[in-house]
Coordinates of C-alpha atoms in Angstrom, one line a residue:
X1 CA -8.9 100.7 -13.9
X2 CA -12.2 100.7 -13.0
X3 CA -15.7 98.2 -13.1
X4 CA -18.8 98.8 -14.0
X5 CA -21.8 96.9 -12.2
X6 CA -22.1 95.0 -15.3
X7 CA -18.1 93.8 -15.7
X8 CA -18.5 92.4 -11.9
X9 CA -21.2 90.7 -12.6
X10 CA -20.0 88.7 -15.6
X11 CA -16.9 88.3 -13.3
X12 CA -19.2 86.6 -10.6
X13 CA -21.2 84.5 -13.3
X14 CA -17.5 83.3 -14.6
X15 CA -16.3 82.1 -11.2
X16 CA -19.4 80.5 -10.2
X17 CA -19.7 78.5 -13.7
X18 CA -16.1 77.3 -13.3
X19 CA -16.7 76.5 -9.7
X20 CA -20.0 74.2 -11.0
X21 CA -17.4 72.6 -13.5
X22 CA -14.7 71.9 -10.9
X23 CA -17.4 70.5 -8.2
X24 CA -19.0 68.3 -11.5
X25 CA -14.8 66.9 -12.1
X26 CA -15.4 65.8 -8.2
X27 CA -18.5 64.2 -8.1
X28 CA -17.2 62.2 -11.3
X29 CA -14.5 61.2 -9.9
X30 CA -16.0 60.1 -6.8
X31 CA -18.6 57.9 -8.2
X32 CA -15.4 56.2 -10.1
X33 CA -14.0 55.5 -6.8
X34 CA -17.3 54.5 -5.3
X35 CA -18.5 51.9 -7.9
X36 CA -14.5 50.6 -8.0
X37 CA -14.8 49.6 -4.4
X38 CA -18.3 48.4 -5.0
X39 CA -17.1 46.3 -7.2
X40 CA -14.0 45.5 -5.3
X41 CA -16.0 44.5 -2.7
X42 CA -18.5 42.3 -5.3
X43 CA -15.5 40.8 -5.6
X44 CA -14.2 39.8 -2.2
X45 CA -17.4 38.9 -1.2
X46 CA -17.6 36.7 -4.0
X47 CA -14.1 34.5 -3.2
X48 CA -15.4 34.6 0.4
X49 CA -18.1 32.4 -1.0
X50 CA -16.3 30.4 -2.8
X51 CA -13.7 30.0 0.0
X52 CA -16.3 28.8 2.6
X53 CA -18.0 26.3 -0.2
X54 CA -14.6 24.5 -0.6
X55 CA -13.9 24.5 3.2
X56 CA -16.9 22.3 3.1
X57 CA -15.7 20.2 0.3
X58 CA -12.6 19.3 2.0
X59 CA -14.2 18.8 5.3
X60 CA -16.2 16.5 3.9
X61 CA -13.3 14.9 1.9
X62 CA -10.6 15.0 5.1
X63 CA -14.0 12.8 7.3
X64 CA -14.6 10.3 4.4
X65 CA -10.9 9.4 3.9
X66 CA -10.3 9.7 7.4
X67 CA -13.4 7.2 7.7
X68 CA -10.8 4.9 5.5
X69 CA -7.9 4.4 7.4
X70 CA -7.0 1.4 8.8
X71 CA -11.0 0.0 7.4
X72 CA -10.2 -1.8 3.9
X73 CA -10.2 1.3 1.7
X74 CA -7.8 4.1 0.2
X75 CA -8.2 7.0 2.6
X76 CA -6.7 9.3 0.0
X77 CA -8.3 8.3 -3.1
X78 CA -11.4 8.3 -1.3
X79 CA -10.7 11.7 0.0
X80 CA -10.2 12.9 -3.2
X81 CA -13.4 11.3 -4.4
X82 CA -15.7 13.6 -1.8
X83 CA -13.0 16.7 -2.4
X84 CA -14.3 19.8 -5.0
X85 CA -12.2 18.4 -7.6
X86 CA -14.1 18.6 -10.7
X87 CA -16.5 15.3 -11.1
X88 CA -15.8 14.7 -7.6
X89 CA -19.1 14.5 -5.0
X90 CA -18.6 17.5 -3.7
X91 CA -17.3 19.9 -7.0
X92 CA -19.8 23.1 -6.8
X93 CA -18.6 25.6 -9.4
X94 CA -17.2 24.1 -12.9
X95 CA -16.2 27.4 -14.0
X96 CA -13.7 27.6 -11.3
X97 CA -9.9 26.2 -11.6
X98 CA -10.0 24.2 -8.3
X99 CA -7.0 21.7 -7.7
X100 CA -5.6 19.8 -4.8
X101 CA -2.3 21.5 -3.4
X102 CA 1.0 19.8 -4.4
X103 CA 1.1 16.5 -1.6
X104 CA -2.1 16.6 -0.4
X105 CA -4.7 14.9 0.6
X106 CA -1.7 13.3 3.2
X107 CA -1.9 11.0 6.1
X108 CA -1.4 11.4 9.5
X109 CA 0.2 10.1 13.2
X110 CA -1.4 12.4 15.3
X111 CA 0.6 11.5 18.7
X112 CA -2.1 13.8 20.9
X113 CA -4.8 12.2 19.7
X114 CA -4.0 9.1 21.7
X115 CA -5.2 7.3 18.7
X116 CA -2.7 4.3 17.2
X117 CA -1.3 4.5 14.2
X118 CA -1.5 0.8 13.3
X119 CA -2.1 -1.1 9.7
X120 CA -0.7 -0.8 6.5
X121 CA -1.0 3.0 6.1
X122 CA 0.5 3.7 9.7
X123 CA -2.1 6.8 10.0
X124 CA -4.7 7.9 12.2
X125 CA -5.5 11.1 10.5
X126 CA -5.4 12.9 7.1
X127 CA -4.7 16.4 5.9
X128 CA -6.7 17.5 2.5
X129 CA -5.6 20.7 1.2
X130 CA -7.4 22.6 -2.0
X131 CA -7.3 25.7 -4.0
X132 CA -9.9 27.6 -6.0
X133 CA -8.6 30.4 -8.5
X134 CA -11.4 32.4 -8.2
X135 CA -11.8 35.3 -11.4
X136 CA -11.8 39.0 -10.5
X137 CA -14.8 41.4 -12.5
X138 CA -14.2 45.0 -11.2
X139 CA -10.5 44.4 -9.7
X140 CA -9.4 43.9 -13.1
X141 CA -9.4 47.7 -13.5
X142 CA -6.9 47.6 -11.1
X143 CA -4.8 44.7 -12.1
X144 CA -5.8 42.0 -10.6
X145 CA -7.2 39.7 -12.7
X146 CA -7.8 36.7 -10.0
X147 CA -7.4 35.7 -6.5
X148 CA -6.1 32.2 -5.1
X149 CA -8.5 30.7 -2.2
X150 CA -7.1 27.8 0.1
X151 CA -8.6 25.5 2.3
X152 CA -7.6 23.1 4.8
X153 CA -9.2 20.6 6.7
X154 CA -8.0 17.9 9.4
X155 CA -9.7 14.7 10.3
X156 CA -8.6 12.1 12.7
X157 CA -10.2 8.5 12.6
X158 CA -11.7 8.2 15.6
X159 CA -13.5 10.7 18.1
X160 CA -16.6 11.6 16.4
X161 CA -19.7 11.1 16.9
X162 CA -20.6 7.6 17.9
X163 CA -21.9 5.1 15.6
X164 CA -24.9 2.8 17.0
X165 CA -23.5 -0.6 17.5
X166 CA -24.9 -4.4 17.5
X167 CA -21.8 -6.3 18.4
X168 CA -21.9 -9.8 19.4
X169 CA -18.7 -11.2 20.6
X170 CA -18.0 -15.1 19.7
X171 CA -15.0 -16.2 21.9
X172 CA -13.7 -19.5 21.4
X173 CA -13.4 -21.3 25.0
X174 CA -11.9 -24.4 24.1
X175 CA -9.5 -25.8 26.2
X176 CA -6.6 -24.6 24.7
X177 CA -7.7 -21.3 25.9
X178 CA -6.7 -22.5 29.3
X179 CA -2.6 -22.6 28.4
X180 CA -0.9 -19.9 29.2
X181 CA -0.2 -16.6 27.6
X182 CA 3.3 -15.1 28.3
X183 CA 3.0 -12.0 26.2
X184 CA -0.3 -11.1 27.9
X185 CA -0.3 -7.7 29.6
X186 CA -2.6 -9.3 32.5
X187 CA 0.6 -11.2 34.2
X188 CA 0.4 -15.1 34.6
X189 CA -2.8 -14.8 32.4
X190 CA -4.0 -17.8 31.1
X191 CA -5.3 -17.1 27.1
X192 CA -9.1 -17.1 28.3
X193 CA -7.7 -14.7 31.1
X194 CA -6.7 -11.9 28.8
X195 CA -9.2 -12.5 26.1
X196 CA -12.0 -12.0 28.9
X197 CA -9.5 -8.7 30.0
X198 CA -9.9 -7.6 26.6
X199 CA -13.4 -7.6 26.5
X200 CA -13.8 -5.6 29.4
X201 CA -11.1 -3.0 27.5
X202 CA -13.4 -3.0 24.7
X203 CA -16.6 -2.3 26.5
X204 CA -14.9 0.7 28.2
X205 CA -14.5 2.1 24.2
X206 CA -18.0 1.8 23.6
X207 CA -21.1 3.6 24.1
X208 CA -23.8 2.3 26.1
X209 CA -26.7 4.7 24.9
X210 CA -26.6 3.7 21.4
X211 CA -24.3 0.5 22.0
X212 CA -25.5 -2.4 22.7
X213 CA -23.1 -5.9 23.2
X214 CA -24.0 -9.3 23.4
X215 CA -22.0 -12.2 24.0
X216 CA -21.7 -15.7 22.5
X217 CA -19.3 -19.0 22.7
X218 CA -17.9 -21.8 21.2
X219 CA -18.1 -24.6 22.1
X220 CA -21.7 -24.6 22.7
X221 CA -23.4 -24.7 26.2
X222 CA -26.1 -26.7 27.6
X223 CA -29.7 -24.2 27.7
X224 CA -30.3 -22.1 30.0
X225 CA -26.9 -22.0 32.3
X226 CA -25.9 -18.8 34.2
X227 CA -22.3 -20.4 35.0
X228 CA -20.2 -18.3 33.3
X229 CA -21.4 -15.2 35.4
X230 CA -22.3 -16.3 38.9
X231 CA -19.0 -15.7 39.3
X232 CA -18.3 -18.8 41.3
X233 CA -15.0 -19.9 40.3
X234 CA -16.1 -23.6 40.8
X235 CA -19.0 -24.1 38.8
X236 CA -18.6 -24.9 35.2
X237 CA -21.3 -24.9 32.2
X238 CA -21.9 -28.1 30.9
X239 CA -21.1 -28.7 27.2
X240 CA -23.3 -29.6 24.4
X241 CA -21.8 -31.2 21.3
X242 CA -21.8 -29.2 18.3
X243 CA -24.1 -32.0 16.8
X244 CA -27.1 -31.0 19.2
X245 CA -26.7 -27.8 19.7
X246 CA -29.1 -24.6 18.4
X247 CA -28.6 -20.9 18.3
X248 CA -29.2 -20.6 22.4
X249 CA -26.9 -23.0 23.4
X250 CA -24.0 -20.6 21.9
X251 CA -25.4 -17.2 23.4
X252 CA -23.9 -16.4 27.3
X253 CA -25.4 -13.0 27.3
X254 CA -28.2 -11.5 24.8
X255 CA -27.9 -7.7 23.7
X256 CA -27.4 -5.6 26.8
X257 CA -26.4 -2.0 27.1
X258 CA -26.0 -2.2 31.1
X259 CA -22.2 -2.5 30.9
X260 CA -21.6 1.1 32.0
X261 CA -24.1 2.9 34.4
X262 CA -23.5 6.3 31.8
X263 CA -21.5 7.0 28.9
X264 CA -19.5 8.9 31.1
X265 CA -18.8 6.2 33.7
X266 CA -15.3 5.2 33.8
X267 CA -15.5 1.7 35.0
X268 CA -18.0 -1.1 34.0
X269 CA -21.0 -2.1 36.0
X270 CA -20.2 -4.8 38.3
X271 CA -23.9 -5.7 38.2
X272 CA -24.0 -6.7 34.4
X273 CA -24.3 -10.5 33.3
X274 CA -22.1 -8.9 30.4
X275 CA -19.4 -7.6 32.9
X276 CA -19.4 -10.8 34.9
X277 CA -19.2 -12.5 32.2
X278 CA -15.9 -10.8 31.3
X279 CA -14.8 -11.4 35.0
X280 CA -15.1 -7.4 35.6
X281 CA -17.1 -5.3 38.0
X282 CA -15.6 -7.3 40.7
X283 CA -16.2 -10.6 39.6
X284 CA -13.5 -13.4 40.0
X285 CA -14.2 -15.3 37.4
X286 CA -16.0 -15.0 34.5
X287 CA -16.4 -17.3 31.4
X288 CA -14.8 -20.5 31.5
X289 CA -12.8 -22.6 29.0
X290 CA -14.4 -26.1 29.5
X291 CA -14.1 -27.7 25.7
X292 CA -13.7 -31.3 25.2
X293 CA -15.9 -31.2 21.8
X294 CA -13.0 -29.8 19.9
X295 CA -12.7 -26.7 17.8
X296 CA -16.1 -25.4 15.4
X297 CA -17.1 -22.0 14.9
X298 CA -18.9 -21.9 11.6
X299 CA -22.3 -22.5 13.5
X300 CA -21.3 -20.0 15.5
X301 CA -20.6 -17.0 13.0
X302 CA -24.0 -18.1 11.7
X303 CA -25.9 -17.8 14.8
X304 CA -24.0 -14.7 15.6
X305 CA -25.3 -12.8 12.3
X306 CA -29.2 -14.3 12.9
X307 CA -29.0 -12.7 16.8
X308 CA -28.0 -9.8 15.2
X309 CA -30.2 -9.2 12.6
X310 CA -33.3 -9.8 15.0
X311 CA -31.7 -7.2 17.8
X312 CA -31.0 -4.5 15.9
X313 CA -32.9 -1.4 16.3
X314 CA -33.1 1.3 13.3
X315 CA -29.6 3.1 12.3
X316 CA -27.7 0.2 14.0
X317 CA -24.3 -1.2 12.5
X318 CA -24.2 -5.0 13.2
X319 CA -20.6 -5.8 14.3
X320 CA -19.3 -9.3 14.9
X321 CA -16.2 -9.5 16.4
X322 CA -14.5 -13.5 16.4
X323 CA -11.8 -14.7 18.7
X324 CA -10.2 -18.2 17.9
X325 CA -6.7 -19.7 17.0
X326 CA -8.8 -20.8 14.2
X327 CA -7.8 -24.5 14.3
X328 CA -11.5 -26.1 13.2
X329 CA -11.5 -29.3 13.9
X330 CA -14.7 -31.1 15.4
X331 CA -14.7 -35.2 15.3
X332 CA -17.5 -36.8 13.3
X333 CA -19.4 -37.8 16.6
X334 CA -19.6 -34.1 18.1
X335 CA -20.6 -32.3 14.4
X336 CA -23.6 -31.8 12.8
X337 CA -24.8 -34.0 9.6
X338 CA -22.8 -33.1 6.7
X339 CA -20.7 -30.5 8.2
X340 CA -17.6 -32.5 9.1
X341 CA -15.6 -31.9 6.2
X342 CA -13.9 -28.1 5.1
X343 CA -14.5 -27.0 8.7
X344 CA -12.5 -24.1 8.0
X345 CA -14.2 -23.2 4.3
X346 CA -17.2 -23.4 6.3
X347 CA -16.7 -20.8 8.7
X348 CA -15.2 -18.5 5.7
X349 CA -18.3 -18.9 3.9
X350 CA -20.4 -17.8 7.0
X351 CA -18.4 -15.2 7.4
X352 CA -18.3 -14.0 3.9
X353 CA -22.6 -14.0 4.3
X354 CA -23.0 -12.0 7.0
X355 CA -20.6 -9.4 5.2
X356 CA -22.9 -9.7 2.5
X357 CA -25.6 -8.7 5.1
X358 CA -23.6 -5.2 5.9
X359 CA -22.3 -6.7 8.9
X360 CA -18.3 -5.6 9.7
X361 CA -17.1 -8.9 10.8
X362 CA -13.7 -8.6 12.3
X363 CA -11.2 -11.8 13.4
X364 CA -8.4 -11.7 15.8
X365 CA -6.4 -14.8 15.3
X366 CA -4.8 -15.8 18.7
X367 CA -2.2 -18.2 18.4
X368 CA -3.2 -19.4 15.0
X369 CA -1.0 -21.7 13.3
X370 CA 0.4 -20.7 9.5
X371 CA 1.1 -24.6 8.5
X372 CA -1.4 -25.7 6.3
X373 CA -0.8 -29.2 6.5
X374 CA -0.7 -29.0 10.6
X375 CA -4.1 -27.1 11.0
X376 CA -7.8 -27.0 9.9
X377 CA -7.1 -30.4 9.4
X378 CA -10.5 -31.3 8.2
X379 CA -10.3 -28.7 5.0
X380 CA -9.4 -30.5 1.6
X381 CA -7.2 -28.3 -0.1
X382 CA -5.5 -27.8 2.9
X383 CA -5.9 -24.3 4.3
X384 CA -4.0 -23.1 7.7
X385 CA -5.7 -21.9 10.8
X386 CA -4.3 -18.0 10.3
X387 CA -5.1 -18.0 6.2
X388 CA -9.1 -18.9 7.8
X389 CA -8.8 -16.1 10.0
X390 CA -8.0 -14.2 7.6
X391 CA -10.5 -15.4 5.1
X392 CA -12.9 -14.1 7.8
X393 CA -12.6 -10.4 8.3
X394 CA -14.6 -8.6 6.3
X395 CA -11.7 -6.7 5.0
X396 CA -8.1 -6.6 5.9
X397 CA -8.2 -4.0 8.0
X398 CA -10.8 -6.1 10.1
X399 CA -8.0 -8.9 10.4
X400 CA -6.1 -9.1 13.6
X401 CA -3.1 -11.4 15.0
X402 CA -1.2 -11.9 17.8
X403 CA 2.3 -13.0 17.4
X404 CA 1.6 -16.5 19.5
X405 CA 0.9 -18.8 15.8
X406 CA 4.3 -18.7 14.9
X407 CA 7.8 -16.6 14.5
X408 CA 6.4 -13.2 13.6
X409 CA 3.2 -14.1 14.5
X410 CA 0.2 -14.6 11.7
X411 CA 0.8 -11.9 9.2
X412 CA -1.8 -9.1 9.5
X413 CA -1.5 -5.4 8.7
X414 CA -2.6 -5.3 12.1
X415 CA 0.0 -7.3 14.3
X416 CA 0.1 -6.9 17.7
X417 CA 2.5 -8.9 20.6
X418 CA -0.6 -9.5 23.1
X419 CA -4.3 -9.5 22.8
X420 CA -5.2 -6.7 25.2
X421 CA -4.1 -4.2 22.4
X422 CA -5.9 -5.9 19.9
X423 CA -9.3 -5.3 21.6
X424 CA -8.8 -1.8 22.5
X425 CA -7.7 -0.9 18.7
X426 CA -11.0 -2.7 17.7
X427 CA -12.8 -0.4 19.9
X428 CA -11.0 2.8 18.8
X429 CA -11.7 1.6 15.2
X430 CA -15.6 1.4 15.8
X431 CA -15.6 5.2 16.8
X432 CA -16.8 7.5 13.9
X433 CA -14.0 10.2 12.3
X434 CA -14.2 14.0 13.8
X435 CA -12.6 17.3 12.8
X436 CA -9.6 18.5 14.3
X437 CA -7.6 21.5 14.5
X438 CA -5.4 22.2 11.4
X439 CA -2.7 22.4 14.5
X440 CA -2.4 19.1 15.9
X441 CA 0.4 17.3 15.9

């Protein structure tokens, strides 16, 4: 067989056309694959997205419940109100399926935190978990119609950034507070001992940058005394009746931030009115329990919230943090005009307007009696010592107790055995919610 010039060169054409064809099949197929994982990646990149919007959402949700516990409200109803839940403060795609995983948000007792788990939800933390069922466009050639993104977040309550304080601290130093308290961590403490040791555990909590403390009494004090921090054990302010007295005769120590050199400094500064006040820094002795007017701390509250509102500076929470067995009691010659009846009631409604103001007013009944016939005497109905107390807080989770009143102590959801406890959960409870790992235990 033979070929002509001619026969080869139709051969040749034939081969290269069908080579053109085969290399056309390739490049098809090969944009296919391309603009699959284009779109595949479209895809992913779209669910990455969406996962790092919901992260947001439920760190947001995990700091506002978190911001809950142990303060009055429902940490996990509240988490779920700032979650992505649909309608929720933080939902940012309505045509997504997002949902809370099955048990979640949950609360927490993170041991390493060193925070307590105290109050009625027995939590210090809070878990929210969600999921986002996010719909798949080009991976549906494929089969896969939609993926399922998860998020996680872990707040504790306490930790964060600080929150800029006002606190003025009203400590009853009537002279009950002179009897001895057994269940005191400070050994043979008298009550005024370990309240004043409390103090001083409280301003260790706090921040004096942004933190400023004042510091006022009850009964009230004659003007311008500086006995209760020369720390000279024998001298002793004089007492004015609660009849006569103003807003300066209750105040031992205006708003100071001087109770810690730094924010870093581990013990107080021993050259602080505030700190000798609370017999620290050195000091021997620090405010004294002199009395002899009897038991009124309505005045008091009231003076307390006025201070405050002309201290603060811009940003600042006002705190007002109330120490008494809450036994009101004045006799008509020591109260003021038209005061001497509901004693208790009157203190209550005090209280009650400087929550109205925004301040967190917090009450640590110590030793307060539940009968209602044998305290607050003055109060028609009758009303015991701890129900005032209690009447006080701003909220329940503001409400403390010791477990001096009577068996079991005044009921609280925050009960403690002795006061030093009381005062360093108030300070951890001041401290703003932070992230924490989704590992701690």
């Amino acid at each position: 067989m033979s070929f002509s010039v001619s026969s080869f060169s139709r051969l040749a054409r034939r081969f290269r056309s069908e080579e053109r064809g085969a290399a056309a099949v390739i490049v098809a197929l090969s944009i296919v694959v391309i603009v699959a994982f284009m779109g595949f990646a479209i895809d992913i990149g779209h669910a990455l997205q969406v996962r790092r919007a919901l992260q947001g959402a439920v760190d947001a949700a995990a700091l506002a419940g978190a911001q809950e516990i142990n303060n009055g409200g429902d940490p996990v109803s509240v988490a779920s109100a700032y979650s992505a839940l649909k309608s929720s403060k933080n939902a940012f795609a309505s045509n997504l399926k997002i949902t809370m995983a099955p048990g979640f948000p949950q609360l927490k007792c993170f041991v390493s935190t060193g925070a307590p788990c105290t109050g009625a939800k027995g939590a210090n933390g809070i878990v929210v978990r969600q999921q986002a069922v996010v719909p798949m466009y080009f991976a549906q050639i494929v089969g896969l119609p939609s993926i399922t993104v998860t998020a996680t977040a872990t707040a504790g309550a306490a930790g964060g950034k600080p929150i800029p304080l006002n606190v003025m601290l009203v400590l009853d130093s009537t002279q009950s507070m002179n009897t001895k308290d057994s269940s005191c961590s400070i050994a043979g403490a008298t009550r005024i001992d370990c309240a004043l040791a409390g103090v001083r555990v409280l301003l260790g909590e706090l921040t004096p940058s942004i933190d400023q403390v004042g510091l006022m009494t009850f009964p009230p004090i004659l003007r311008n005394q500086s006995y209760d921090y020369d720390c000279n054990g024998a001298t002793k302010p004089t007492i004015e009746s609660y009849r006569s007295a103003g807003q300066s005769n209750y105040q031992v120590v205006g708003a100071s931030n001087d109770y810690r050199a730094s924010d870093d400094a581990k013990s107080l500064n021993g050259a602080s009115n505030l700190v000798r006040a609370a017999a620290g820094g050195g000091c021997g002795s620090g405010m004294s329990a002199v009395g002899g007017v009897g038991t009124y701390y309505a005045d008091a509250i009231s003076f307390a919230q006025s201070t405050l509102a002309s201290t603060a500076k811009q940003g600042m929470q006002n705190v007002i943090i109330l120490l008494s067995d809450g036994d009101a009691n004045g006799s008509n010659g020591n109260m003021p005009s038209g005061k001497v009846s509901n004693q208790c009631r009157q203190a209550i409604a005090a209280a009650g307007s400087a929550t109205a103001a925004g301040t967190w007013v917090y009450s640590i009944a110590y030793g307060a009696s539940t009968s209602s016939t044998g305290s607050c005497g003055t109060d028609n109905p009758h009303i015991s010592a701890c129900a005032a107390m209690q009447g006080i807080a701003s909220d329940p989770a503001k409400f403390y107790s010791d477990s001096m009143g009577a068996p079991g102590g005044c009921p609280s959801q925050n009960p403690y055995d002795e006061l030093v406890s009381i005062f360093k959960n108030v300070g951890q409870t001041l401290q703003a919610p932070r992230l924490l790992p989704d590992s701690t235990t």
